[in-house]
Amino acid sequence: MKILVCISQTPDTTAKIKFNAEQTQLDANGVQFIMNPYDEWYALVRAIELKEQLGGEVTVIHVGTVANDPTIRKALAIGADNAVRVDSEASSSLFTAKQIAAYAKGENFDIVFFGKETIDYNGSEVPAMVSELLDLPYISYGTEMTVAGNIATISRDIEGGKETVELATPFVISAAKGMAEQRIPNMKGIMMSKTKPIKVVPATANVNTSNIVKYEYPAEKKGCKMISADNIDELVSLLHNEAKVI
Amino acid sequence: MSVLVFAESLTGSIKKVAQEAVAYGYQAAKAMGTECFALTIGKAEGAAELGKIGATKVYNVAASNDFDAQVYASIIAQAAEQLGASLIVFAHSSSGKSLAGRLAARFDGGLASAVISLPTVSGSNIVVRKSVFSGKAFANYELSGAKNVVTIAANTFRPEAVAADAIVETLSISANAGRVKVKSVNTVTGVVPLPEADMVVSAGRGMKGPENWGIVEELATVLGATTACSRPVADVHWRPHHEHVGQTGVAIRPTLYIAIGISGAIQHLAGVNQSKVIVVINNDPEAPFFKAADYGIVGDLFDVVPKMTEAIRKLKAQN
């Protein structure tokens, strides 16, 4: 089983988000960057489990500059065999998808894995794009997967429940909670990750049809109106007359 | 030029989020000086009514309702070509998310997901707004493709009656055989699924055990709300996985979110901080959730929640 796992780098969940003065760019000062949690916990770990069960190899790919190599090393420490970095800022979803598809095209991966979305732009856009560029089926928000031969049975989250599907490799999948459990890299993994090479390839296709022109901060909350536990009628009246939601 | 809305109907009837997408398409078409068309695939009860909420024409393509993103994307792309779409609109739903990226990739189009604003026209481009960094900021995206794509955040654009029912026309597009075999679909029945719910009553570890959930369900019933829960509660299986809201679970933006016995960790807030009104009930006055709330009650939830149910029941009886 030859598996590609696409990893993104995002600000940590707890990071304070601020922008430059023009509000056109993220101010990365003091921001801790991490591997996108869903890529790490669900996609990468499940890929490694499948390799352990069925044999084969796991390659991680990341679109980013050399500054992001620690994120790639972490993926290697967790258990990926090979790493590829497309040497460019990930300027938009479609740009990123094109780089991944360009690399994957000649490699005949059985499964291309993503996390369900990234915690920065929350769009879930790149996996669908890559599947189209590779002309492959795409299963989103997979929560369980078993593979027998070249047939995968996958449960995926849909609104208010789940759907179970079956399909043959190759395909693209995004992974959600349930797919795997987080793995902490062990000392052997960390040592080995330092000797594994990161293959650096140049960006190829360019495209520029989605641009962030301005960021905005959310309006400050007005503050929480506290109501006495002895006066529930007041809360209900406020929800009815003031907030007008019931 | 036109705006094309994919109105999903995976269970055989048009979904609420699909109606919202058509309502968006109608307004977007007005802003762009063009018409809004709705596209349905397979069995789609309620398709004609999409005319009432703003689709000038409603089209149907004969195909299976079993969802296969590759097959559906190909149908929608052909329809977009035939109908001269310059903007393609999806709900930000499990199927919308699976399709929007495929269409954008096929057409080299601009894409913005879970948008919360109508498009502003800027020359031949459009600008739309969406929430980013799990609710910590907004970003305005300029989309400059010949065909752009958006998915619409749930509970944001309300359908309104603006015209009469449409006659559903058949669009002749042949669907390729899919490679995905749908084995089963299991969804909750009788309640609105969480991502689409207008009101949500959510509870956490403060409930002390799954046997105590009766009071939460009663409050939800009297409100017509959907129930949800925090991560720890789903992890120990007090509640089903699909009820888990938060960063690793479902992200929601209801009109009213009532959080009962949930402390409000940042990962939980990331999934609910776009709710319009947040009510927090907690016995700990230091619970971080109060900082993100609009209304708060410090008290014993086993006392407060039944009283709240009673007060709402009284209010409903009066109105």
XYZ file of C-alpha atoms in Angstrom:
565
model
C 0.000 0.000 0.000
C 1.530 3.267 -1.150
C 0.089 6.178 0.808
C 0.515 9.940 0.516
C -0.348 12.128 3.505
C -0.711 15.845 2.878
C 0.250 17.928 5.880
C -0.399 21.574 6.529
C 1.074 23.903 9.123
C -1.227 26.133 11.166
C -1.077 28.469 14.166
C -1.629 26.571 17.416
C -5.276 26.409 18.582
C -4.500 28.692 21.526
C -2.498 31.235 19.465
C -3.595 34.848 19.644
C -4.360 35.892 16.086
C -3.228 39.354 14.977
C -2.536 40.972 11.622
C -0.239 43.619 10.174
C -1.393 47.271 10.381
C -3.121 47.102 6.987
C -4.874 43.886 8.095
C -3.769 42.145 4.927
C -1.439 39.546 6.469
C -1.164 37.387 9.545
C 1.399 38.749 12.000
C 3.408 35.608 12.728
C 5.329 37.249 15.570
C 5.021 35.151 18.688
C 2.722 32.641 16.996
C 3.517 28.995 17.684
C 3.045 26.948 14.490
C 2.091 23.286 14.584
C 1.227 20.490 12.206
C -2.494 20.834 11.483
C -3.960 18.579 14.214
C -6.320 16.630 11.952
C -3.519 15.915 9.480
C -1.377 14.644 12.344
C -3.800 12.817 14.632
C -6.133 11.272 12.084
C -4.623 11.176 8.572
C -0.964 10.494 9.329
C -1.535 8.019 12.152
C -4.129 6.018 10.192
C -1.780 5.908 7.200
C 1.003 4.541 9.399
C -1.355 1.965 10.923
C -2.343 0.768 7.443
C 1.293 0.451 6.471
C 2.004 -1.539 9.632
C -0.918 -3.825 8.855
C -0.542 -4.227 5.084
C 3.038 -3.244 4.287
C 4.055 -0.490 1.908
C 5.215 3.013 2.602
C 3.954 6.369 3.790
C 5.115 9.599 2.151
C 4.252 13.012 3.563
C 4.039 16.086 1.369
C 3.998 19.693 2.504
C 3.827 22.935 0.546
C 5.933 25.497 2.404
C 9.337 27.039 2.881
C 12.384 25.618 4.660
C 11.177 27.304 7.858
C 8.512 24.591 8.050
C 10.942 21.657 8.048
C 10.422 21.005 11.793
C 6.781 20.162 11.037
C 7.897 17.694 8.361
C 10.487 16.190 10.747
C 7.731 15.638 13.278
C 5.733 13.669 10.685
C 8.821 11.556 10.018
C 9.325 11.059 13.767
C 5.736 9.819 14.119
C 6.479 7.201 11.459
C 6.328 8.485 7.869
C 8.970 6.888 5.615
C 9.577 9.660 3.090
C 9.006 13.390 2.939
C 8.549 15.839 0.093
C 8.444 19.600 0.441
C 7.244 21.805 -2.401
C 9.396 24.857 -1.916
C 6.888 27.711 -1.885
C 4.478 29.539 0.393
C 1.063 27.871 0.231
C -0.560 30.990 -1.211
C -4.066 29.624 -1.754
C -5.972 26.338 -1.636
C -5.890 25.838 -5.395
C -2.198 26.702 -5.634
C -1.465 24.159 -2.894
C -3.700 21.505 -4.473
C -1.959 21.909 -7.824
C 1.459 21.359 -6.266
C 0.293 18.206 -4.493
C -1.458 16.868 -7.600
C 1.584 17.584 -9.776
C 3.764 15.499 -7.460
C 1.217 12.722 -6.928
C 0.413 12.267 -10.613
C 3.407 10.147 -11.505
C 3.608 8.282 -8.212
C 0.485 6.077 -8.305
C -0.469 6.347 -4.664
C -3.213 3.978 -3.507
C -4.561 6.424 -0.937
C -4.093 10.189 -0.635
C -4.880 11.281 2.934
C -5.793 14.681 4.375
C -7.152 15.894 7.735
C -10.810 16.946 7.569
C -9.867 20.630 7.399
C -7.137 22.964 8.614
C -7.706 24.928 11.802
C -6.654 28.222 10.184
C -8.898 28.625 7.121
C -11.385 25.869 8.035
C -12.415 25.330 4.431
C -11.811 21.636 3.682
C -10.959 22.791 0.156
C -7.622 21.202 -0.799
C -8.612 17.493 -0.606
C -11.590 17.990 -2.942
C -9.381 19.950 -5.337
C -6.646 17.314 -5.373
C -9.186 14.564 -6.035
C -10.503 16.481 -9.046
C -7.020 17.219 -10.390
C -6.133 13.519 -10.091
C -9.594 12.430 -11.320
C -10.075 10.216 -8.263
C -13.057 9.496 -5.998
C -13.094 11.520 -2.790
C -14.501 10.505 0.594
C -14.724 13.401 3.060
C -14.754 13.319 6.873
C -13.932 9.626 7.155
C -14.205 8.368 10.729
C -13.432 4.657 10.273
C -11.736 2.718 7.527
C -10.861 -0.895 6.952
C -8.953 -2.124 3.927
C -9.041 -5.668 2.521
C -7.100 -6.242 -0.676
C -7.712 -3.102 -2.682
C -11.228 -2.524 -1.281
C -11.794 0.035 1.470
C -14.902 0.264 3.639
C -15.255 3.745 5.098
C -17.700 5.408 7.471
C -17.977 9.142 7.080
C -19.670 11.913 9.065
C -22.703 13.417 7.411
C -25.237 15.821 8.927
C -26.834 14.127 11.911
C -25.286 10.718 11.396
C -23.030 8.635 9.232
C -22.772 7.060 5.811
C -20.842 3.882 5.019
C -19.300 3.458 1.590
C -17.125 0.941 -0.194
C -14.667 1.638 -2.980
C -11.481 0.376 -4.576
C -8.153 2.165 -4.435
C -6.924 4.628 -5.572
C -8.890 7.397 -3.859
C -8.578 10.589 -1.814
C -9.880 10.723 1.771
C -10.080 13.375 4.496
C -9.975 12.029 8.034
C -11.993 13.141 11.070
C -12.195 12.130 14.727
C -12.477 8.377 15.129
C -10.106 7.514 12.276
C -7.107 7.111 14.611
C -5.664 8.191 17.940
C -2.838 10.686 18.326
C 0.657 9.134 18.502
C 3.464 10.781 20.412
C 6.805 10.295 18.611
C 9.178 8.075 20.585
C 12.934 8.598 20.959
C 13.766 6.109 18.188
C 11.399 7.884 15.831
C 12.856 11.266 16.665
C 16.423 10.004 16.096
C 15.481 8.347 12.794
C 13.632 11.445 11.564
C 16.898 13.368 11.658
C 18.531 11.047 9.143
C 15.617 10.721 6.725
C 15.961 13.074 3.763
C 13.348 15.693 2.880
C 13.061 15.808 -0.888
C 12.650 19.418 -1.977
C 10.885 20.074 -5.281
C 10.101 23.424 -6.924
C 6.563 24.727 -7.274
C 5.104 24.117 -10.714
C 1.692 25.271 -11.865
C 0.602 28.694 -10.737
C -2.896 30.000 -10.236
C -4.231 33.058 -8.507
C -8.020 33.260 -8.418
C -8.646 33.492 -4.622
C -6.971 36.283 -2.699
C -7.538 37.533 0.813
C -7.825 41.298 0.428
C -8.464 42.121 4.062
C -8.748 40.508 7.489
C -11.068 41.798 10.179
C -11.229 41.281 13.909
C -14.553 40.113 15.321
C -16.631 42.704 17.168
C -15.912 42.703 20.898
C -18.517 40.792 22.876
C -20.679 43.242 24.794
C -20.037 41.294 27.955
C -22.115 38.638 29.600
C -25.334 39.738 31.290
C -25.562 37.755 34.535
C -28.973 36.712 35.785
C -29.717 35.340 39.219
C -30.489 31.631 39.425
C -33.574 32.638 41.405
C -34.901 34.670 38.519
C -35.146 32.359 35.523
C -38.230 34.211 34.288
C -36.007 37.227 33.685
C -33.636 35.177 31.504
C -36.522 33.843 29.444
C -37.978 37.327 29.123
C -34.601 38.706 27.955
C -34.268 35.941 25.368
C -37.776 36.723 24.153
C -37.868 40.529 24.281
C -34.235 41.651 24.080
C -32.372 38.984 22.100
C -35.574 37.974 20.264
C -34.391 34.424 19.758
C -37.285 32.535 21.354
C -23.837 34.883 -17.046
C -25.833 33.293 -14.231
C -25.635 32.067 -10.668
C -26.026 28.287 -10.391
C -27.013 26.777 -7.048
C -26.638 23.077 -6.374
C -29.713 22.247 -4.273
C -28.826 18.995 -2.551
C -31.384 16.267 -1.846
C -29.381 13.266 -0.765
C -32.256 11.665 1.112
C -34.665 12.359 -1.746
C -35.992 15.735 -0.637
C -34.549 19.256 -0.772
C -32.669 20.055 2.423
C -32.951 23.208 4.534
C -29.333 24.122 3.729
C -30.178 23.824 0.030
C -33.009 26.322 0.444
C -30.585 28.666 2.197
C -28.152 28.276 -0.703
C -30.921 29.202 -3.162
C -31.846 32.221 -1.004
C -28.182 33.229 -1.227
C -28.069 32.586 -4.968
C -31.116 34.792 -5.477
C -29.557 37.711 -3.586
C -26.160 37.172 -5.223
C -27.725 37.152 -8.691
C -29.465 40.441 -7.891
C -26.160 41.989 -6.776
C -24.463 40.705 -9.941
C -27.306 41.761 -12.230
C -28.168 38.263 -13.387
C -30.440 35.266 -12.781
C -30.314 32.431 -10.266
C -30.799 28.847 -11.451
C -31.140 25.853 -9.143
C -29.847 22.413 -10.048
C -31.136 19.232 -8.445
C -29.773 15.745 -8.989
C -31.819 12.563 -8.689
C -34.980 12.440 -6.595
C -35.623 15.910 -5.151
C -38.995 16.429 -3.488
C -39.665 20.116 -3.017
C -37.639 21.180 -6.073
C -40.484 23.227 -7.580
C -40.688 25.332 -4.398
C -37.157 26.595 -5.017
C -38.802 28.884 -7.574
C -40.688 30.553 -4.763
C -37.486 31.506 -2.936
C -35.714 32.954 -5.932
C -34.606 30.398 -8.522
C -35.759 31.660 -11.940
C -35.435 28.136 -13.249
C -35.105 24.802 -11.516
C -33.360 21.976 -13.340
C -33.100 18.297 -12.611
C -30.563 15.779 -13.845
C -31.553 12.127 -13.620
C -28.980 10.247 -11.535
C -28.698 8.163 -8.372
C -29.149 9.859 -4.981
C -26.196 7.840 -3.692
C -23.548 10.508 -3.283
C -20.322 10.216 -5.245
C -18.420 13.506 -5.371
C -16.666 12.591 -8.629
C -19.946 11.861 -10.442
C -21.828 14.820 -8.975
C -18.991 17.240 -9.728
C -18.980 16.152 -13.349
C -22.750 16.718 -13.658
C -22.592 20.131 -11.992
C -19.634 21.183 -14.150
C -21.521 20.281 -17.326
C -24.610 22.147 -16.083
C -22.459 25.185 -15.232
C -21.112 25.214 -18.796
C -24.559 24.784 -20.364
C -26.144 27.472 -18.199
C -23.297 29.948 -18.428
C -22.703 30.098 -14.669
C -20.159 32.595 -13.393
C -20.848 31.764 -9.733
C -21.595 28.266 -8.414
C -23.158 28.072 -4.949
C -23.177 25.121 -2.515
C -24.272 24.666 1.074
C -21.274 24.261 3.414
C -22.468 20.718 4.086
C -20.719 17.365 3.877
C -21.593 17.085 0.190
C -21.074 20.797 -0.574
C -17.577 20.627 0.917
C -16.816 17.523 -1.164
C -17.901 19.248 -4.379
C -16.908 22.916 -4.169
C -13.162 22.261 -4.347
C -13.643 19.894 -7.274
C -15.525 22.542 -9.265
C -12.998 25.256 -8.427
C -10.142 22.973 -9.515
C -11.893 22.040 -12.738
C -12.516 25.655 -13.755
C -9.431 27.286 -12.155
C -12.032 29.274 -10.240
C -11.822 31.264 -7.049
C -13.228 29.488 -3.993
C -14.359 30.701 -0.587
C -15.931 28.255 1.890
C -18.554 28.855 4.587
C -19.109 32.447 3.487
C -21.272 34.704 5.628
C -21.750 37.666 3.277
C -23.372 38.297 -0.057
C -20.894 39.056 -2.839
C -19.762 42.624 -3.380
C -19.069 43.163 -7.058
C -15.642 44.607 -7.816
C -15.175 44.900 -11.594
C -15.426 41.369 -12.935
C -14.499 39.960 -9.519
C -16.513 39.419 -6.367
C -15.574 39.815 -2.703
C -17.063 37.603 0.030
C -16.455 37.326 3.755
C -15.845 34.251 5.869
C -14.770 33.340 9.367
C -11.149 32.155 9.746
C -8.862 30.884 12.521
C -11.756 29.011 14.146
C -13.802 32.153 14.712
C -10.939 34.387 15.861
C -11.079 36.618 12.743
C -12.801 37.229 9.417
C -11.244 37.328 5.972
C -12.520 39.010 2.828
C -11.751 36.950 -0.268
C -11.586 38.386 -3.743
C -12.516 35.717 -6.297
C -11.306 36.365 -9.816
C -11.991 33.207 -11.828
C -14.258 33.074 -14.870
C -16.365 30.699 -12.770
C -16.114 31.178 -9.005
C -17.398 28.882 -6.285
C -18.719 29.518 -2.777
C -20.141 27.374 -0.001
C -22.627 29.060 2.335
C -22.465 28.898 6.132
C -25.616 27.363 7.617
C -28.266 29.465 9.392
C -27.036 32.662 7.772
C -29.272 33.352 4.787
C -33.011 32.940 5.286
C -35.235 31.872 2.399
C -38.083 34.301 1.721
C -40.986 33.938 -0.676
C -40.238 36.221 -3.632
C -41.986 34.512 -6.553
C -44.096 31.464 -7.433
C -43.176 27.797 -7.683
C -41.103 26.918 -10.723
C -41.675 24.151 -13.227
C -38.819 21.682 -12.919
C -37.103 21.208 -16.261
C -35.006 18.189 -17.119
C -31.452 18.910 -18.100
C -30.000 16.300 -20.377
C -26.622 15.400 -18.936
C -25.356 11.863 -18.777
C -23.836 10.774 -15.507
C -20.827 8.475 -15.517
C -20.953 5.349 -13.413
C -19.484 6.096 -9.998
C -16.787 4.173 -8.167
C -18.255 4.731 -4.699
C -20.797 2.198 -3.486
C -23.021 3.597 -0.716
C -23.672 0.719 1.714
C -25.781 2.518 4.313
C -26.907 5.924 5.517
C -27.837 6.290 9.178
C -29.076 9.663 10.319
C -31.202 10.908 13.162
C -34.868 11.145 12.282
C -37.464 13.551 13.588
C -34.951 16.221 14.662
C -33.008 18.828 12.723
C -29.393 17.679 12.249
C -26.978 19.749 14.364
C -25.184 21.719 11.623
C -28.570 22.929 10.355
C -30.209 23.557 13.740
C -31.419 27.036 14.550
C -31.392 26.347 18.290
C -29.054 24.044 20.165
C -29.133 22.884 23.789
C -25.745 21.467 24.710
C -24.505 19.864 27.904
C -21.209 18.702 29.369
C -19.559 16.966 32.271
C -21.568 19.033 34.744
C -24.430 16.625 34.019
C -22.615 13.970 36.129
C -23.938 11.041 34.061
C -25.891 10.048 30.951
C -28.918 9.109 33.057
C -29.462 12.804 33.858
C -29.953 13.955 30.262
C -33.759 13.991 30.571
C -33.780 17.640 31.701
C -31.626 18.657 28.713
C -33.911 16.842 26.300
C -37.000 18.422 27.847
C -35.546 21.910 27.441
C -34.634 21.112 23.840
C -38.108 19.758 23.138
C -39.922 22.794 24.476
C -37.653 25.048 22.388
C -37.721 22.855 19.283
C -33.945 22.692 19.600
C -31.402 19.981 18.756
C -29.259 18.500 21.539
C -25.474 18.581 21.517
C -22.629 17.819 23.903
C -19.021 18.624 24.739
C -16.073 16.442 23.793
C -15.463 14.693 27.152
C -19.087 13.591 27.217
C -18.881 12.089 23.707
C -15.508 10.495 24.514
C -16.957 8.524 27.432
C -20.020 7.639 25.314
C -22.571 9.393 27.500
C -23.830 10.850 24.225
C -23.452 9.770 20.571
C -20.442 10.979 18.571
C -22.556 13.012 16.122
C -23.711 15.290 18.986
C -20.161 16.445 19.773
C -19.699 20.144 18.992
C -16.321 21.850 19.082
C -13.116 21.881 17.132
C -12.773 18.136 16.616
C -16.531 17.654 16.391
C -19.171 19.630 14.540
C -18.848 23.397 14.093
C -22.202 25.167 14.342
C -23.659 28.673 14.110
C -27.198 28.528 15.494
C -29.278 31.541 16.506
C -29.359 30.332 20.116
C -26.791 28.124 21.859
C -27.459 27.102 25.446
C -24.421 25.566 27.190
C -25.205 23.598 30.332
C -22.396 22.441 32.608
C -19.712 23.091 29.972
C -16.639 25.012 31.151
C -15.850 26.479 27.719
C -12.375 25.279 26.738
C -10.956 27.063 23.689
C -11.443 23.922 21.569
C -15.133 23.910 22.445
C -15.523 27.631 21.766
C -13.912 27.188 18.333
C -16.938 25.142 17.310
C -19.674 27.371 18.752
C -18.364 30.946 18.943
C -20.260 31.959 15.830
C -23.621 31.352 17.493
C -25.726 34.515 17.521
C -26.738 34.343 21.192
C -24.970 32.201 23.783
C -26.478 31.339 27.184
C -24.207 29.693 29.749
C -25.408 27.845 32.838
C -22.620 26.754 35.166
C -22.092 26.407 38.913
C -18.559 27.794 38.629
C -18.551 31.612 38.318
C -14.965 31.365 36.996
C -15.910 29.110 34.053
C -14.203 30.636 30.966
C -17.386 30.175 28.931
C -18.994 33.219 30.629
C -16.470 35.447 28.801
C -17.865 34.276 25.463
C -21.515 34.337 26.556
C -24.310 36.871 26.146
C -26.346 35.691 29.121
C -25.109 33.737 32.116
C -26.513 32.029 35.168
C -24.339 30.804 38.001
C -26.235 28.018 39.667
C -27.008 24.342 40.050
C -28.030 23.117 36.607
C -30.306 20.452 38.112
C -32.299 23.310 39.606
C -31.945 25.914 36.828
C -32.659 23.805 33.737
C -36.090 22.426 34.754
C -37.123 25.935 35.862
C -36.040 27.299 32.509
C -38.045 24.628 30.679
C -41.095 25.558 32.740
C -40.650 29.308 32.116
C -40.320 28.761 28.354
C -43.348 26.488 28.327
C -45.306 29.277 30.051
C -44.045 31.841 27.524
C -44.999 29.620 24.595
C -48.483 29.125 26.048
C -48.978 32.909 26.235
C -47.880 33.570 22.663
